CSV table of C-alpha atoms in Angstrom, one decimal:
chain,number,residue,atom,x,y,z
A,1,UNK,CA,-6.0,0.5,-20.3
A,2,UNK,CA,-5.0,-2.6,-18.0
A,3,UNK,CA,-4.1,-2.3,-14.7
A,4,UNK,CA,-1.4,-4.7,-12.6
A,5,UNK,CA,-3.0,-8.1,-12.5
A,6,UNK,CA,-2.3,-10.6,-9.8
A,7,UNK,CA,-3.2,-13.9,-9.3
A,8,UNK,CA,-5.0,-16.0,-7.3
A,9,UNK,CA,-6.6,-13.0,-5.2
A,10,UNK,CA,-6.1,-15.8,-2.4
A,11,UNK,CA,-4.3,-18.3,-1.5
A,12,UNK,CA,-5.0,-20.5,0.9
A,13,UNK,CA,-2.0,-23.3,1.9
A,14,UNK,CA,-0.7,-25.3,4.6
A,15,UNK,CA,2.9,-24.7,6.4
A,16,UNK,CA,5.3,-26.3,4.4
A,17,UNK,CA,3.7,-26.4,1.0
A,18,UNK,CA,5.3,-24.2,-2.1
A,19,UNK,CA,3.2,-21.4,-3.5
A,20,UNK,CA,3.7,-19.5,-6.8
A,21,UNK,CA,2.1,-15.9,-7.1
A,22,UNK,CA,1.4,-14.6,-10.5
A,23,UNK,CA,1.8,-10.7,-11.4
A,24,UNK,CA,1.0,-8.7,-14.9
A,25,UNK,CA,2.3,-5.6,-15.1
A,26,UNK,CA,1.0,-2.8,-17.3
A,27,UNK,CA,1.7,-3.4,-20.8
A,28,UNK,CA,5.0,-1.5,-21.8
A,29,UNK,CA,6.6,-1.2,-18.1
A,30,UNK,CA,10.0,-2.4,-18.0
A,31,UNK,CA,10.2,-2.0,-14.1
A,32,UNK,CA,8.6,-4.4,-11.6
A,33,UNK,CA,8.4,-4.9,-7.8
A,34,UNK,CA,6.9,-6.9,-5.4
A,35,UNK,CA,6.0,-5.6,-1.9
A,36,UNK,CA,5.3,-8.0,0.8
A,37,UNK,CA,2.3,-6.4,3.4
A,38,UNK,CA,1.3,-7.7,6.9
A,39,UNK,CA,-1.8,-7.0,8.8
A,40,UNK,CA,-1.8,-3.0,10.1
A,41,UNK,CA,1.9,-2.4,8.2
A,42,UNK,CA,3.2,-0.5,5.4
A,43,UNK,CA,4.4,-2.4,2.1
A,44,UNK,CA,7.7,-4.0,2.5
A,45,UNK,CA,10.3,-4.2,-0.1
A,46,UNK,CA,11.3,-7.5,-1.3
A,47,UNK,CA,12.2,-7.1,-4.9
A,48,UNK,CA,12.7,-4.5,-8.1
A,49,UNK,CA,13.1,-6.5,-11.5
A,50,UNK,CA,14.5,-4.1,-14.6
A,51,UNK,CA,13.6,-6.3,-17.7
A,52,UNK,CA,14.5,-10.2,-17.2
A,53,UNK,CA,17.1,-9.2,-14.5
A,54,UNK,CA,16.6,-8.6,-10.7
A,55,UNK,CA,18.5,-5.4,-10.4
A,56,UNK,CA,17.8,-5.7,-6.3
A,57,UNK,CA,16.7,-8.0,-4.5
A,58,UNK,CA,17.7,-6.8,-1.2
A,59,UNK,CA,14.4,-7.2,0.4
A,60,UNK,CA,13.8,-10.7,0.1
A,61,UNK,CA,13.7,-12.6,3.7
A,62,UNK,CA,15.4,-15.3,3.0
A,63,UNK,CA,16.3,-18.2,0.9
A,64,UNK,CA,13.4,-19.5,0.5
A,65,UNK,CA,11.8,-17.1,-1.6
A,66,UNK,CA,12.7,-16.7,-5.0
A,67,UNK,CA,11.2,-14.3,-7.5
A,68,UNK,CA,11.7,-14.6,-11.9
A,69,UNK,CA,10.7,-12.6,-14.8
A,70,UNK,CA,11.7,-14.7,-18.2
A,71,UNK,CA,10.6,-12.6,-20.6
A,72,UNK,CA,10.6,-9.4,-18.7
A,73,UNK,CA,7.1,-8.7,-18.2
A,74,UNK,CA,4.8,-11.6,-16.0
A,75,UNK,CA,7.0,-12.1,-12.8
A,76,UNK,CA,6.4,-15.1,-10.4
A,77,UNK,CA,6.9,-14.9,-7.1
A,78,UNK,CA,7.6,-18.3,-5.4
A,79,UNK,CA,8.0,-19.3,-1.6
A,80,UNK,CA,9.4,-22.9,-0.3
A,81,UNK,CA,8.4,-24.3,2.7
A,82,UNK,CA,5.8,-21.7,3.6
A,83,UNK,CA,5.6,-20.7,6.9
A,84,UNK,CA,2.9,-19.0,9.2
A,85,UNK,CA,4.4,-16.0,9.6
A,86,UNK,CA,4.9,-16.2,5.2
A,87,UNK,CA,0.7,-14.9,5.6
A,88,UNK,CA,0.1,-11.5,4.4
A,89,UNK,CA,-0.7,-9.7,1.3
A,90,UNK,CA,1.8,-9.7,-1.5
A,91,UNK,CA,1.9,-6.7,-3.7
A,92,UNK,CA,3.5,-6.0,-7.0
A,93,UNK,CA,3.9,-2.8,-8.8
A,94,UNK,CA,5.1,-1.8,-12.0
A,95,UNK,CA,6.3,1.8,-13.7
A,96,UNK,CA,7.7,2.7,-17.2
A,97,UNK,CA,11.5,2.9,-15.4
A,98,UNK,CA,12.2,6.4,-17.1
A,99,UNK,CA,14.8,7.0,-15.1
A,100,UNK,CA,15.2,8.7,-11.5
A,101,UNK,CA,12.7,8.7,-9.2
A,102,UNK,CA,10.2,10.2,-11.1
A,103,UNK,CA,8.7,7.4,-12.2
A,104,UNK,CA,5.5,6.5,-10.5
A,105,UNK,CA,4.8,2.8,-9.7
A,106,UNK,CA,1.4,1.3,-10.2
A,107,UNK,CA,0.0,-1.3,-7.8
A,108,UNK,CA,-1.9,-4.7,-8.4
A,109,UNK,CA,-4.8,-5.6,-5.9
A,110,UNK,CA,-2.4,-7.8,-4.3
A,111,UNK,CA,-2.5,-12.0,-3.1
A,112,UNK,CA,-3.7,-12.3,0.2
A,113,UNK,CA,-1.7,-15.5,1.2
A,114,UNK,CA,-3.0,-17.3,4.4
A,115,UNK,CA,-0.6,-20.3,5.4
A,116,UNK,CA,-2.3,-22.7,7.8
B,1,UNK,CA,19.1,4.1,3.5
B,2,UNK,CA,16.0,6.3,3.9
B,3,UNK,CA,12.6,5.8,5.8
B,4,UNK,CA,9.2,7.6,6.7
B,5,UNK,CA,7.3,7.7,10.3
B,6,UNK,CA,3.8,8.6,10.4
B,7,UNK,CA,2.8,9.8,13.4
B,8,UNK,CA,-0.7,8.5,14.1
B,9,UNK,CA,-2.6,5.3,13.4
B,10,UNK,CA,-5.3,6.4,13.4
B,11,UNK,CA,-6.8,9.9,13.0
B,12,UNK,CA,-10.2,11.1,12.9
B,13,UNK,CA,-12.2,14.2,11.6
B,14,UNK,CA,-16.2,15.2,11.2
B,15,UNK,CA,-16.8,15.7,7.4
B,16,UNK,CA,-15.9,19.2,6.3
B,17,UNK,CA,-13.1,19.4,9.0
B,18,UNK,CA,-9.2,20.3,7.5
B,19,UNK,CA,-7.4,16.7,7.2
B,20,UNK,CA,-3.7,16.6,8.4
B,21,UNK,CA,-1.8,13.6,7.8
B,22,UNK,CA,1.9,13.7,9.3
B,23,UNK,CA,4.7,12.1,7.9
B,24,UNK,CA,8.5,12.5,8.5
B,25,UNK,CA,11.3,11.3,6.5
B,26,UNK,CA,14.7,10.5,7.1
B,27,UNK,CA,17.3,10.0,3.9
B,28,UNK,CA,21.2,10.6,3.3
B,29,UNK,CA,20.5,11.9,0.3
B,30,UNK,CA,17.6,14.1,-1.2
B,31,UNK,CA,14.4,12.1,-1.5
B,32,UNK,CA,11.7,11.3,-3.5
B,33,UNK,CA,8.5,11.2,-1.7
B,34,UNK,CA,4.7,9.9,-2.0
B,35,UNK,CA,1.5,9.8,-0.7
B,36,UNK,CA,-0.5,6.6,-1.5
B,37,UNK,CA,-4.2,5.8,-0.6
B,38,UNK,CA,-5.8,2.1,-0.2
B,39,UNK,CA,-9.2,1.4,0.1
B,40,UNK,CA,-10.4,-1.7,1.4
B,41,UNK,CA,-10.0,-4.2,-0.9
B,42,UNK,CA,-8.5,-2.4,-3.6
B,43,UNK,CA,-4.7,-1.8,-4.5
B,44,UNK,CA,-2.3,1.5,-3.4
B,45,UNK,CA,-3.6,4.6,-5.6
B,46,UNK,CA,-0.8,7.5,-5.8
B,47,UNK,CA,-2.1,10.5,-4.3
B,48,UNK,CA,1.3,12.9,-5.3
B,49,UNK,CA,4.5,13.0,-5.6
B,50,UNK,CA,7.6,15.4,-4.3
B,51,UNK,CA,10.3,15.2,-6.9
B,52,UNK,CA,12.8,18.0,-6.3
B,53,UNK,CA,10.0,20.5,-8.5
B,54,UNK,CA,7.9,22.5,-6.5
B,55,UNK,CA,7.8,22.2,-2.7
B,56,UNK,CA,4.3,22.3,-2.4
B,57,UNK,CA,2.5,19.3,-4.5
B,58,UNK,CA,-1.3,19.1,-5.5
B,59,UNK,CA,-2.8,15.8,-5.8
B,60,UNK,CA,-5.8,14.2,-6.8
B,61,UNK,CA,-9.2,14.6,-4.7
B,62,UNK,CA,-7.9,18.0,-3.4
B,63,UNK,CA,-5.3,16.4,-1.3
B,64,UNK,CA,-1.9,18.5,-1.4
B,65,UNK,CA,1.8,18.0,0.5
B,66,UNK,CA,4.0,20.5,1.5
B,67,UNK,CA,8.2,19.4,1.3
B,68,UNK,CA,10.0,21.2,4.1
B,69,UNK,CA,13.2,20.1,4.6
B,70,UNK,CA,14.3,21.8,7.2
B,71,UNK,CA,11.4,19.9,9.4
B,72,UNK,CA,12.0,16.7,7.6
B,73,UNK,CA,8.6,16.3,7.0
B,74,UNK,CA,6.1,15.9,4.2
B,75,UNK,CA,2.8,16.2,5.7
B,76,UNK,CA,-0.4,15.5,3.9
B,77,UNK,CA,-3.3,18.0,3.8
B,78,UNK,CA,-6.8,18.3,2.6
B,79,UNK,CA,-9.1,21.4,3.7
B,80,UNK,CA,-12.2,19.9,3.9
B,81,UNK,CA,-13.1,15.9,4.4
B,82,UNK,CA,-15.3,14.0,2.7
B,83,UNK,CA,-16.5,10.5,3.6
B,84,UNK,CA,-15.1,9.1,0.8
B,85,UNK,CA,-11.9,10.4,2.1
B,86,UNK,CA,-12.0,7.5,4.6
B,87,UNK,CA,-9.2,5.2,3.7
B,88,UNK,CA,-5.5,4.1,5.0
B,89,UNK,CA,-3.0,6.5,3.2
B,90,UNK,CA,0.9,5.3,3.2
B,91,UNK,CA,3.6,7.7,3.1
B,92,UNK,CA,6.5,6.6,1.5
B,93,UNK,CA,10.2,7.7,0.6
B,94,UNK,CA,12.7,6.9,-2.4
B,95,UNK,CA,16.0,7.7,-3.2
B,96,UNK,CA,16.2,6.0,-7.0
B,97,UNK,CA,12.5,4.5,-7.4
B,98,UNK,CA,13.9,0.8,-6.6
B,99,UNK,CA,13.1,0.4,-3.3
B,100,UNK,CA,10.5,2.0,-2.2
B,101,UNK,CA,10.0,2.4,1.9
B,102,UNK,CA,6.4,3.0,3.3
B,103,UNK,CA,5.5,4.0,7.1
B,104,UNK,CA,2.8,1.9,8.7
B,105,UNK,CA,-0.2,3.4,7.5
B,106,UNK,CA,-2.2,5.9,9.3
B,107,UNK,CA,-6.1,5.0,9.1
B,108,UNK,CA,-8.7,8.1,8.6
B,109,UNK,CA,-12.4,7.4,9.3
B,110,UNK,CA,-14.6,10.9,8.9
B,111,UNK,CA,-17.5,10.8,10.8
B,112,UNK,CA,-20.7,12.5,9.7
């Protein structure tokens, strides 16, 4: 079946602008989370959405991002006021959220987002 | 809060040669851990998994991963490489599947 879809692959902006970053998850998972990844690091945590809610969202930076999931399965992630050091590839991830930490979480291709 | 170190950035090998990956983990209470591959251009691939079952863990593509706790370490092996092995592979570390915390990567290249 589907994989985890994102959208645009890139994203191109200037330093200020607002961005929206798209994500669809595998048909069926109630779990989703987006991972933030900068040149020559790991992923980063930034958010874990359980249905419509966002049961952590410990990770984010800062105020200025802001991550939904209405219907509990496309999420948007969106960032105000980008900033340069906002550039790197955004991953999401989704898993069936059977409980524990069994579950195993299946990755989109990622956004590369480049703010100029 | 828990988190991995992989020692080496890079790591090299001829093809045929054993692969050894390292990875050590750190976590309060007992972990969940992973080994994830990405090839260029392409999104994280699960390799395996540790979850409290059997200490050692076979994978796909002959990898495998040993648990030892008393070494605090997870470290990812494969007996002979192939070139298609040649990929960054993230270890990373759980303790309730929400937050998820990688190491930095380490990059294998296998030369002919």
């Amino acid at each position: 079946g589907a994989g985890v879809s994102q959208t645009p692959s890139n994203k191109v902006t200037e330093k200020g602008k607002y961005v929206e970053l798209r994500c669809d998850p595998i048909s069926g998972h109630t779990a989703l989370y987006w991972y933030r990844q900068s040149l020559g690091q790991g992923p980063e945590f930034l958010i874990y959405f359980q249905g419509t809610g966002a049961a952590d969202d410990s990770g984010l930076p800062n105020d200025r991002f802001f991550a939904v999931r209405p219907e509990g399965s496309v999420s948007t992630l969106k960032i105000q006021r980008t900033e340069r050091g906002d550039s790197a590839v955004y991953l999401c991830a989704s898993s069936l959220n059977t409980g524990g930490g069994t579950d195993t979480q299946y990755f989109g291709p990622g956004t590369r987002l480049t703010v100029l | 809060a828990q988190s991995v170190t992989q020692l080496g950035s890079h790591v090299s090998v001829s093809e045929g040669a054993l692969v050894l990956l390292r990875c050590n983990y750190s976590s309060s209470v007992p972990p969940y851990l992973f080994w994830y591959v990405q090839y260029p251009n392409q999104g994280l691939q699960l390799l395996l998994k540790y979850t409290s079952a059997a200490t050692l863990v076979k994978g796909i593509n002959g990898f495998e991963a040993e648990f030892k706790k008393s070494e605090t370490s997870f470290h990812l092996t494969k007996p002979s490489a192939h070139m298609s092995d040649a990929a960054e592979y993230f270890c990373a570390v759980t303790a309730n599947n929400n937050d998820m915390r990688f190491g930095a990567g380490t990059r294998l290249t296998v030369k002919p």
